[in-house]
XYZ file of C-alpha atoms in Angstrom:
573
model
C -63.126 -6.242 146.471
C -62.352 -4.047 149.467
C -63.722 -1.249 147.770
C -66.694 -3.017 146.783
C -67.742 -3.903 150.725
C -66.642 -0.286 151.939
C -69.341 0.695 149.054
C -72.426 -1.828 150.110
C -71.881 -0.626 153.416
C -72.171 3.319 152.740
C -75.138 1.958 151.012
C -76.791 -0.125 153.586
C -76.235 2.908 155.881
C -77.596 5.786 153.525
C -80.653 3.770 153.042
C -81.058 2.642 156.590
C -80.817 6.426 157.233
C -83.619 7.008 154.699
C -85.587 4.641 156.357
C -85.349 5.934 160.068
C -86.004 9.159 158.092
C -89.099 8.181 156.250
C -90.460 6.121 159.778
C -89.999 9.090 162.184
C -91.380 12.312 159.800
C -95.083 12.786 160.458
C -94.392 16.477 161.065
C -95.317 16.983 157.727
C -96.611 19.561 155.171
C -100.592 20.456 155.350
C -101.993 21.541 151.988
C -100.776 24.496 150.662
C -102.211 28.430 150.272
C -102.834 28.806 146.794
C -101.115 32.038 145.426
C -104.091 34.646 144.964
C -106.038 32.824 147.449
C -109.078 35.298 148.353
C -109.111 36.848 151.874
C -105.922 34.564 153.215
C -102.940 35.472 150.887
C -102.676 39.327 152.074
C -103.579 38.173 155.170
C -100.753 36.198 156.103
C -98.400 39.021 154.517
C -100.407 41.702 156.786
C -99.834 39.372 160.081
C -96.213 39.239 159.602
C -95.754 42.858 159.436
C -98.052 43.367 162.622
C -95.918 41.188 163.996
C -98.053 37.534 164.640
C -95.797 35.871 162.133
C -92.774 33.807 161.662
C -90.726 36.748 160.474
C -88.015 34.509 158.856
C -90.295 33.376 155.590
C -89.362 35.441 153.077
C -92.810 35.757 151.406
C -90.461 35.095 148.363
C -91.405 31.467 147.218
C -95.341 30.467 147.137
C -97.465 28.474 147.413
C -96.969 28.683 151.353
C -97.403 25.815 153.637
C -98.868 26.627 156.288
C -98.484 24.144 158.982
C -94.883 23.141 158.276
C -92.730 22.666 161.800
C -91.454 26.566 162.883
C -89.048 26.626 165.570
C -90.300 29.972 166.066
C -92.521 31.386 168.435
C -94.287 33.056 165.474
C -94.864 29.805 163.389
C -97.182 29.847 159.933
C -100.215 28.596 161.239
C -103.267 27.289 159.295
C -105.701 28.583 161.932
C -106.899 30.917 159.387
C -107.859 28.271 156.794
C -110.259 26.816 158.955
C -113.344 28.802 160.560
C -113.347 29.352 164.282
C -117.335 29.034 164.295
C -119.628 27.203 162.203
C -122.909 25.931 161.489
C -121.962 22.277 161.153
C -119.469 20.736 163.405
C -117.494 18.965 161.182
C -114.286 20.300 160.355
C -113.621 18.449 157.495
C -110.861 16.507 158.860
C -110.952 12.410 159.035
C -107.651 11.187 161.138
C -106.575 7.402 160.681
C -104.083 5.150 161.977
C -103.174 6.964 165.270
C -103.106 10.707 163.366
C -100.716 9.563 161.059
C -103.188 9.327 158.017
C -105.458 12.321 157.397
C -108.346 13.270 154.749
C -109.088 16.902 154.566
C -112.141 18.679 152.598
C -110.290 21.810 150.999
C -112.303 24.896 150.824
C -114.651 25.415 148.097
C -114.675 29.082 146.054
C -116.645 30.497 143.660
C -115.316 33.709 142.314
C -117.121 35.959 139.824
C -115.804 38.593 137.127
C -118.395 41.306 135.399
C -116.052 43.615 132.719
C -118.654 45.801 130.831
C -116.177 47.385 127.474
C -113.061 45.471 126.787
C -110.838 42.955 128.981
C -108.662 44.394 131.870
C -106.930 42.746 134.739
C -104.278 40.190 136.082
C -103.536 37.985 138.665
C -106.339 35.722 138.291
C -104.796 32.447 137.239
C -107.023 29.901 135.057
C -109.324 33.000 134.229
C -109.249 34.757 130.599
C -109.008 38.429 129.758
C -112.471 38.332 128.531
C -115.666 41.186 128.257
C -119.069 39.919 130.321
C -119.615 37.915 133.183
C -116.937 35.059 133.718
C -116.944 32.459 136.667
C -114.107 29.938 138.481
C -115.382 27.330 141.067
C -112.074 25.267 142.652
C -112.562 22.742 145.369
C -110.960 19.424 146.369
C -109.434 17.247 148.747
C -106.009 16.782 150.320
C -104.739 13.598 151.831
C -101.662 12.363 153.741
C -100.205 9.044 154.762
C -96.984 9.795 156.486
C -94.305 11.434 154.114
C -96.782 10.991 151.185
C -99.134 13.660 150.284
C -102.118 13.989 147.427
C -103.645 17.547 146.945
C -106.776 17.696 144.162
C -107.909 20.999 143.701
C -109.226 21.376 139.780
C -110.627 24.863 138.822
C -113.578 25.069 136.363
C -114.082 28.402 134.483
C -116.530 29.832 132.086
C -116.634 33.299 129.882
C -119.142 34.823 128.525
C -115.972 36.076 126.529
C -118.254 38.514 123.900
C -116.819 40.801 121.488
C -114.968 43.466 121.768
C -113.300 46.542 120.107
C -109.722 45.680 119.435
C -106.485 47.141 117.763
C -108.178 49.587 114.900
C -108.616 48.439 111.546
C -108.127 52.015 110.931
C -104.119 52.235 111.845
C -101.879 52.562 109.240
C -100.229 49.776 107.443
C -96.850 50.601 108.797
C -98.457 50.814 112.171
C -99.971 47.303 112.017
C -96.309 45.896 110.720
C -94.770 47.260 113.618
C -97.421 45.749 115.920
C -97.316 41.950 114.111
C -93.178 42.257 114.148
C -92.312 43.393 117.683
C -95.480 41.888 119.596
C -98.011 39.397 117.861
C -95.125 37.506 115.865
C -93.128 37.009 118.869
C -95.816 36.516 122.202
C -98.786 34.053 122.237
C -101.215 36.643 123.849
C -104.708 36.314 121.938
C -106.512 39.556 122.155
C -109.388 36.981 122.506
C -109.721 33.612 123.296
C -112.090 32.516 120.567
C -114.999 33.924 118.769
C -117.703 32.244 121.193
C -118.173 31.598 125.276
C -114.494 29.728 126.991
C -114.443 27.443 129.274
C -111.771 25.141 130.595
C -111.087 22.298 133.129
C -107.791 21.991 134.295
C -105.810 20.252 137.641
C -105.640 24.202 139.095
C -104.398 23.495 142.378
C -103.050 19.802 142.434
C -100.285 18.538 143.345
C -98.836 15.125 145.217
C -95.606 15.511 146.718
C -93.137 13.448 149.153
C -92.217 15.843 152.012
C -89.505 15.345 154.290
C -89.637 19.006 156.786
C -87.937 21.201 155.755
C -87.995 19.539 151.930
C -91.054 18.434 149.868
C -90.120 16.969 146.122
C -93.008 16.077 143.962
C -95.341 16.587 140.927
C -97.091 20.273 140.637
C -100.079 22.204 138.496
C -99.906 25.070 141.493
C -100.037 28.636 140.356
C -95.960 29.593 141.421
C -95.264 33.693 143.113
C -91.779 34.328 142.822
C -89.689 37.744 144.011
C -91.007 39.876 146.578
C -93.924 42.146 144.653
C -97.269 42.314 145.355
C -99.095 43.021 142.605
C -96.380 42.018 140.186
C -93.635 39.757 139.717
C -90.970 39.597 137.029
C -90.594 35.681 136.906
C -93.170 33.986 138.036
C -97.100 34.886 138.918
C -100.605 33.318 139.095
C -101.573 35.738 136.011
C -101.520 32.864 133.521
C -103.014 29.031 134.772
C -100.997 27.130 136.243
C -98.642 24.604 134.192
C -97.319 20.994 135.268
C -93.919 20.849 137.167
C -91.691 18.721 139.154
C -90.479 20.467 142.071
C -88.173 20.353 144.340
C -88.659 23.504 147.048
C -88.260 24.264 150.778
C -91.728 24.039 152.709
C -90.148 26.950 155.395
C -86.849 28.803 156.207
C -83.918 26.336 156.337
C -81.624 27.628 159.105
C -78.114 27.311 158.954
C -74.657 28.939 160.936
C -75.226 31.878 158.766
C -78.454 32.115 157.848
C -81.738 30.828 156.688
C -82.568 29.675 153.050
C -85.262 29.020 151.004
C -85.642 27.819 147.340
C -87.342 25.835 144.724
C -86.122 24.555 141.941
C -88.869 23.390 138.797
C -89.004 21.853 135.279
C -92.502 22.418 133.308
C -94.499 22.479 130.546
C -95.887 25.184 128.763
C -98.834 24.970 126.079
C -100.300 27.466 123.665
C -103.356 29.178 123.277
C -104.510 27.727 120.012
C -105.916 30.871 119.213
C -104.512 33.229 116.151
C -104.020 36.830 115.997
C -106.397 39.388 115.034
C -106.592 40.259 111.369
C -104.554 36.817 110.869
C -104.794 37.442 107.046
C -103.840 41.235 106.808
C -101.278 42.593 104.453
C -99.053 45.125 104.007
C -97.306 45.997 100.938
C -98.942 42.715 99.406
C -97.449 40.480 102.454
C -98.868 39.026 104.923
C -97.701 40.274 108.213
C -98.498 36.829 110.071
C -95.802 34.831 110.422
C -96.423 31.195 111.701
C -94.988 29.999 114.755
C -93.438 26.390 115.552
C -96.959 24.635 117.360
C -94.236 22.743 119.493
C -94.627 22.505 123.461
C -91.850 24.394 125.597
C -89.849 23.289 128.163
C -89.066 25.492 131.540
C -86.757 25.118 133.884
C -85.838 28.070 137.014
C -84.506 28.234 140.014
C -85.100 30.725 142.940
C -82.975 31.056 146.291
C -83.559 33.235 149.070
C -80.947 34.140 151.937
C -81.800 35.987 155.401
C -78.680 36.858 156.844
C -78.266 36.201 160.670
C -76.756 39.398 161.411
C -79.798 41.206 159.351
C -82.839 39.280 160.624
C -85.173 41.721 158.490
C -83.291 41.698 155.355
C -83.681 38.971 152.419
C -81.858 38.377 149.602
C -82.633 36.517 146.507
C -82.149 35.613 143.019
C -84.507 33.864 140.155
C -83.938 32.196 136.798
C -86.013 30.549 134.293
C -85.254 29.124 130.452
C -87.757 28.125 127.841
C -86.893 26.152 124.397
C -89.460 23.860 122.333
C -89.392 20.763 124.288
C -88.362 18.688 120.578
C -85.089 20.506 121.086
C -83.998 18.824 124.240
C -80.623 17.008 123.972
C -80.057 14.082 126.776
C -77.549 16.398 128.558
C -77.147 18.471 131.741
C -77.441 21.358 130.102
C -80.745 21.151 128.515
C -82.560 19.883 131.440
C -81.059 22.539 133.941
C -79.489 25.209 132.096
C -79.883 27.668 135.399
C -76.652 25.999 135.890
C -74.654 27.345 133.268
C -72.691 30.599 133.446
C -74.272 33.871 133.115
C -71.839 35.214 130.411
C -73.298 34.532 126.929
C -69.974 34.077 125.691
C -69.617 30.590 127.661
C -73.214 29.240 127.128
C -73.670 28.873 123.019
C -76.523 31.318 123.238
C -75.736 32.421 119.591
C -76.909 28.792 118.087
C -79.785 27.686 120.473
C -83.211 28.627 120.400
C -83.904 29.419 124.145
C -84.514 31.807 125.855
C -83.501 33.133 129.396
C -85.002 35.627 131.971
C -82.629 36.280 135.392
C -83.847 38.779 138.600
C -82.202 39.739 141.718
C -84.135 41.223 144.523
C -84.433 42.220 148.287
C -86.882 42.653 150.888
C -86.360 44.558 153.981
C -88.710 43.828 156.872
C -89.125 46.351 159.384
C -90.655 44.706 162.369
C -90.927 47.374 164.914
C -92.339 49.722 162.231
C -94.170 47.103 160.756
C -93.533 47.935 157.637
C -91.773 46.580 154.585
C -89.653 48.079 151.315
C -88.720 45.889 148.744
C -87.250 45.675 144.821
C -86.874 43.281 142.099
C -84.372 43.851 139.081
C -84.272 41.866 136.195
C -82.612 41.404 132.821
C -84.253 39.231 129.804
C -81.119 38.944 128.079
C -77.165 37.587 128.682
C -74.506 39.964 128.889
C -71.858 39.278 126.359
C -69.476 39.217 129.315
C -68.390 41.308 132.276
C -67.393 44.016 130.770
C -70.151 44.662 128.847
C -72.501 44.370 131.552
C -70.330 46.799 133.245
C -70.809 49.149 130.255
C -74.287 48.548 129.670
C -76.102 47.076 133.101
C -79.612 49.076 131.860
C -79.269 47.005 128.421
C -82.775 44.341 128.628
C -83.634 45.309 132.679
C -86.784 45.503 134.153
C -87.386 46.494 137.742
C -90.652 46.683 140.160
C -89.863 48.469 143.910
C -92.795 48.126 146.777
C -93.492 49.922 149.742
C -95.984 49.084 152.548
C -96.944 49.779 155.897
C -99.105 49.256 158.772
C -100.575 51.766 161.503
C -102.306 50.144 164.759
C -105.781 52.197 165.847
C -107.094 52.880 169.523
C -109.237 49.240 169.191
C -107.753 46.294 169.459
C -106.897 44.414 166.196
C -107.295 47.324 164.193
C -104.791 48.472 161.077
C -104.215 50.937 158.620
C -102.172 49.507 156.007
C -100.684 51.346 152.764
C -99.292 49.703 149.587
C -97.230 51.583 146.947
C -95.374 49.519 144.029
C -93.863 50.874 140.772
C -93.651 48.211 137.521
C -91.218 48.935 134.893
C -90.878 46.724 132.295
C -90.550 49.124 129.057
C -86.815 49.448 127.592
C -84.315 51.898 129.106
C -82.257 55.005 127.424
C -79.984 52.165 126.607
C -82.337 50.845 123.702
C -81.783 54.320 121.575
C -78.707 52.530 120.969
C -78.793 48.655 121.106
C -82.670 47.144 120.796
C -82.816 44.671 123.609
C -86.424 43.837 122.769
C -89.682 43.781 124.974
C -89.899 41.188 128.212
C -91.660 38.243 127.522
C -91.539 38.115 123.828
C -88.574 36.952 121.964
C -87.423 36.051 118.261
C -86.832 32.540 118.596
C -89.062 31.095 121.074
C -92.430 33.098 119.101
C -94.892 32.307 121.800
C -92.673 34.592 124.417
C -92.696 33.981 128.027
C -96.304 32.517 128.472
C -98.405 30.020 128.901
C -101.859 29.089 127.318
C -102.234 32.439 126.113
C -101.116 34.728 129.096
C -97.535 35.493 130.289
C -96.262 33.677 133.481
C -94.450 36.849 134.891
C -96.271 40.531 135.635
C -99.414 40.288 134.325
C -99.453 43.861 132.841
C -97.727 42.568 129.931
C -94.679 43.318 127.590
C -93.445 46.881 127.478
C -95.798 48.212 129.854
C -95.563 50.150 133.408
C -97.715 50.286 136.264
C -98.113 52.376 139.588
C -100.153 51.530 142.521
C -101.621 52.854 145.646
C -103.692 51.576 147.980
C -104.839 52.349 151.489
C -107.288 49.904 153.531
C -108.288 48.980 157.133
C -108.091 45.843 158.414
C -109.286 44.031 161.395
C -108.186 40.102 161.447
C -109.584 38.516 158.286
C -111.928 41.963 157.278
C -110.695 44.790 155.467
C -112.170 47.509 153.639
C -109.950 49.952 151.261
C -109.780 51.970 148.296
C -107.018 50.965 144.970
C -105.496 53.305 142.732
C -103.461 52.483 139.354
C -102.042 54.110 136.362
C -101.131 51.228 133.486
C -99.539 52.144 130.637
C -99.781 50.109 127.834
C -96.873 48.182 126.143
C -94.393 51.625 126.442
C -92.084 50.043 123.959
C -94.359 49.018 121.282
C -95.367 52.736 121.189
C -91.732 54.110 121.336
C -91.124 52.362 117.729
C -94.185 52.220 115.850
C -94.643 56.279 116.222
C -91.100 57.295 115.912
C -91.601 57.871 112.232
C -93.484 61.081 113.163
C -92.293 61.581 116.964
C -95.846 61.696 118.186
C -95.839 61.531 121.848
C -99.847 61.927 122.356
C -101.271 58.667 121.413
C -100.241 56.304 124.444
C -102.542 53.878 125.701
C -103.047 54.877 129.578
C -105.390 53.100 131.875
C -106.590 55.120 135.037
C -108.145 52.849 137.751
C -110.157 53.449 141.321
C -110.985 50.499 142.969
C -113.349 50.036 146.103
C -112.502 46.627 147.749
C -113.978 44.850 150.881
C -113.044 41.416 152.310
C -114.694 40.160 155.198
C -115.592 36.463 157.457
C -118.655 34.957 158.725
C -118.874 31.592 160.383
C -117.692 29.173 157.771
C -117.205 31.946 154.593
C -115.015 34.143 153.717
C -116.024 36.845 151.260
C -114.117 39.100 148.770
C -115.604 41.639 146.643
C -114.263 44.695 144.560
C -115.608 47.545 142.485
C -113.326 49.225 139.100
C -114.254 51.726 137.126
C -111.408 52.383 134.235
C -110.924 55.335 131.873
C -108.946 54.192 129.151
C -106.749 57.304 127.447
C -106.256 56.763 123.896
C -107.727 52.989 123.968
C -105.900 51.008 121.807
C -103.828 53.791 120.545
C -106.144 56.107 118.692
C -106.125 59.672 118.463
C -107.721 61.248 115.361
C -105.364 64.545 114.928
C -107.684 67.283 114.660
C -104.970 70.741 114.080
C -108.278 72.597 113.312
C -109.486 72.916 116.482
C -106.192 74.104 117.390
C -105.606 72.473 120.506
C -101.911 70.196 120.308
C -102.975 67.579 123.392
C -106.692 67.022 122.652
C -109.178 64.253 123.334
C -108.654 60.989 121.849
C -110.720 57.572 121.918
C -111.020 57.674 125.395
C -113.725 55.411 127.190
C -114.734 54.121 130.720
C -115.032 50.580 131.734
C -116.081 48.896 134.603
C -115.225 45.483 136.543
C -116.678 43.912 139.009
C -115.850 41.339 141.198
C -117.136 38.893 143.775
C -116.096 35.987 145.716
C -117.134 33.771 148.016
C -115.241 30.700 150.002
C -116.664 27.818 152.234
C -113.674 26.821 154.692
C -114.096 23.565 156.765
């Protein structure tokens, strides 16, 4: 019985604490900055390294919030969010029960896609890789009542989504067996999303949450960014919609005796596309090469924790994980639910028997204040070691890796910046994979619809196999910016590697060259983002028609130009 009362009265006092809690936090969590937000999410990135930010977040874990409690001088402000002249005077903003209570109009955007030949891009969430115009409009509402908070942000989009050359008819049989085996039977990545015009209505942006600062727990559709990159990330990314989560995250950097930390931990669901491959009844030898996949529902769970040292205030360190299995597979134990827990040693998780499938990343980010400039790197592996001492053996066996670079110049006039980006994808297979085959990232044998999620994968955005280099130079004044974008994408490296090996022809890869012309800019209440691509596609889709009698070993192969446009346009409050 002693025990009993010492128990009730930890009780009474933990939930009397809870209480006191729950009465006295109304420094609470605003809504958040949608990853990919036009205009604001390189601008809040671009203020840190010029100095007028919080230099402790880690830009590591999105969606920000921007108005949680900083101790910092430098705090994440929403000042941005909201125009600092209008032509109405309302803000927006309805306050109730002495500030406590608070309605807030969200800002409304319209953003607009033209692609003239054949789909090209990433990073644009609830949007399709489709050819013609394509449109999303998001807006919504966000409302708090002390710890409680409700954001509604749907997205609507619409494709004109027309027809398009695709993978040639033309290729040989064993090159079409090589392409169903190693790609279309193991990813859910339509080449396109239906025969006619898409459209789709989805939560987008939405989320309610309970937030105690520095801690907000709740129920998610947000677009996630995970790792340091830019224009890529290995885990996580807003290149496929958004997909419904519990969270539990940080809403800014938790300081501690040694350190600050920040995190979020998630369990999801991911859906399919619905849509089936191209050529879904084409044989080979007299089989079909399509090979049906379980129509099941998958269950995700990661985890992502970033540490700033105290004695390296610039320097971040950080790790991700993330698991997938059919969610029919779930067993009521610990295990299933979070497996990020279990060791990282395939030899002491049952790997061998489970269909699941795991993708792990460390990475770093250096900030360089007084230079204001920042280096960074991501390294990742889509597969378990056996144990140590293979990994020891073999650490290039399954990695992928991205490093970034950027940096920012101040001009004569106040405000003004040059500011460079360089970043370097690699997600095709090592020199390890001459030996031992550690397949492509995001597609896997067991779980057939690979890393994704309605049709697009969840991590970089350039897809499996495939490398990607990028420079850009802009200037920037506050919110405006004008600049220039240059890529080189190479298409699914590893898919190449096997399917031509048979004749060791180097020529035929699938290379993108890109120059972009982009401009962002604010007037009053709107904020407008616009951006011009023209594309020369080397080799599209793989074909080269060998042509010895012109006698000329690298010659001209289906090569053709595209062009994307883009244009957006935001109403802020």
């Amino acid at each position: 019985m002693a025990v009993v009362r010492v128990f009730a009265l930890k009780c009474r006092r933990v939930t009397l604490t809870l209480v006191l809690i729950w009465l006295s936090c109304y420094r609470l969590c605003a809504q958040t900055v949608p990853v990919g937000m036009p205009v604001l999410d390189e601008y809040f990135r671009r203020a840190q390294l010029n100095g007028k930010l919080d230099s402790s977040i880690s830009f590591t874990v999105r969606p920000l919030f921007p108005t949680a409690e900083s101790p910092t001088k430098n705090q994440l402000s929403d000042s941005a969010l909201s125009a600092d002249s209008r032509w109405i005077s309302w803000n927006g903003i309805k306050s109730f029960k002495e500030g406590r209570a608070k309605v807030q109009m969200l800002p409304v955007t319209w953003e607009q896609t033209y692609t003239s030949r054949h789909p090209y891009g990433w990073n644009d969430g609830s949007m399709v890789p489709a050819r013609g115009y394509q449109y999303r409009l998001s807006a919504g509402i966000f409302a708090k009542y002390g710890p409680l908070s409700i954001q509604l942000r749907p997205e609507f989009v619409r494709a004109e989504n027309k027809g398009f050359e695709g993978f040639n008819t033309e290729h040989a049989d064993i090159i079409w067996r090589y392409y169903y085996n190693l790609y279309l039977n193991q990813s859910d990545i339509p080449e396109r999303f239906g025969d006619n015009s898409f459209e789709s209505v989805s939560w987008g942006q939405s989320s309610i949450r309970v937030s105690f600062d520095p801690v907000s727990v709740g129920i998610s559709n947000e677009n996630l960014w995970w790792g340091p990159g830019r224009r890529n990330s290995l885990l996580m990314s807003n290149s496929s919609p958004g997909f419904k989560h519990l969270t539990l995250n940080t809403t800014r950097p938790v300081r501690t005796p040694v350190g600050s930390f920040e995190g979020q931990i998630v369990a999801g669901r991911l859906e399919n596309s619905g849509y089936p491959p191209p050529e879904p009844n084409r044989t080979a030898n007299g089989l079909f090469l399509d090979s049906s996949k379980r129509d099941d529902w998958r269950y995700l769970s990661g985890i992502i924790l970033t540490y700033r040292p105290k004695w390296t205030p610039g320097l971040f360190l950080g790790f991700s994980r993330a698991f997938q299995m059919y969610g029919p597979d779930l067993e009521r134990k610990i295990g299933d639910y979070l497996p990020f827990l279990q060791p990282f040693q395939k030899k002491n998780t049952g790997e061998y028997f489970r269909e699941r499938d795991q993708l792990v990343s460390l990475f770093a980010r250096y900030l360089l204040p007084e230079s204001k400039a920042e280096v960074y790197f991501e390294y990742g592996f889509n597969d378990h070691s056996e144990d140590l001492r293979d990994f020891l053996l073999d650490p290039e066996h399954s990695r992928a890796y991205l490093v970034g670079f950027s940096k920012l110049w101040s001009l004569s006039r106040k405000d003004e910046l040059i500011q460079a980006n360089l970043e370097f994808t690699q997600l095709s297979q090592g020199a390890s994979s001459l030996l031992r085959e550690a397949g492509s990232w995001y597609v896997h044998g067991r779980i057939r619809q690979g890393y994704t999620n309605k049709g697009q994968v969840i991590g970089a955005g350039i897809g499996p196999g495939s490398n990607l280099q990028s420079f850009s130079i802009s200037w920037n004044r506050k919110l405006k910016g004008i600049g220039l974008q240059f890529e080189r994408l190479v298409h699914n490296n590893d898919f190449y590697n096997t399917a031509w090996a048979h004749n060791k022809d180097f020529r035929k890869r699938w290379v993108d060259l890109s120059a972009s012309a982009n401009a962002e800019w604010d007037y009053k209440n709107l904020l407008i983002n616009a951006r011009a691509s023209v594309i020369r596609s080397l080799n599209y889709q793989y074909w080269l028609i060998d042509r010895p009698w012109e006698g000329i070993y690298f010659q001209s192969g289906h090569d053709v130009f595209n062009f994307q446009g883009q244009l957006g346009i935001t109403y802020r409050f």
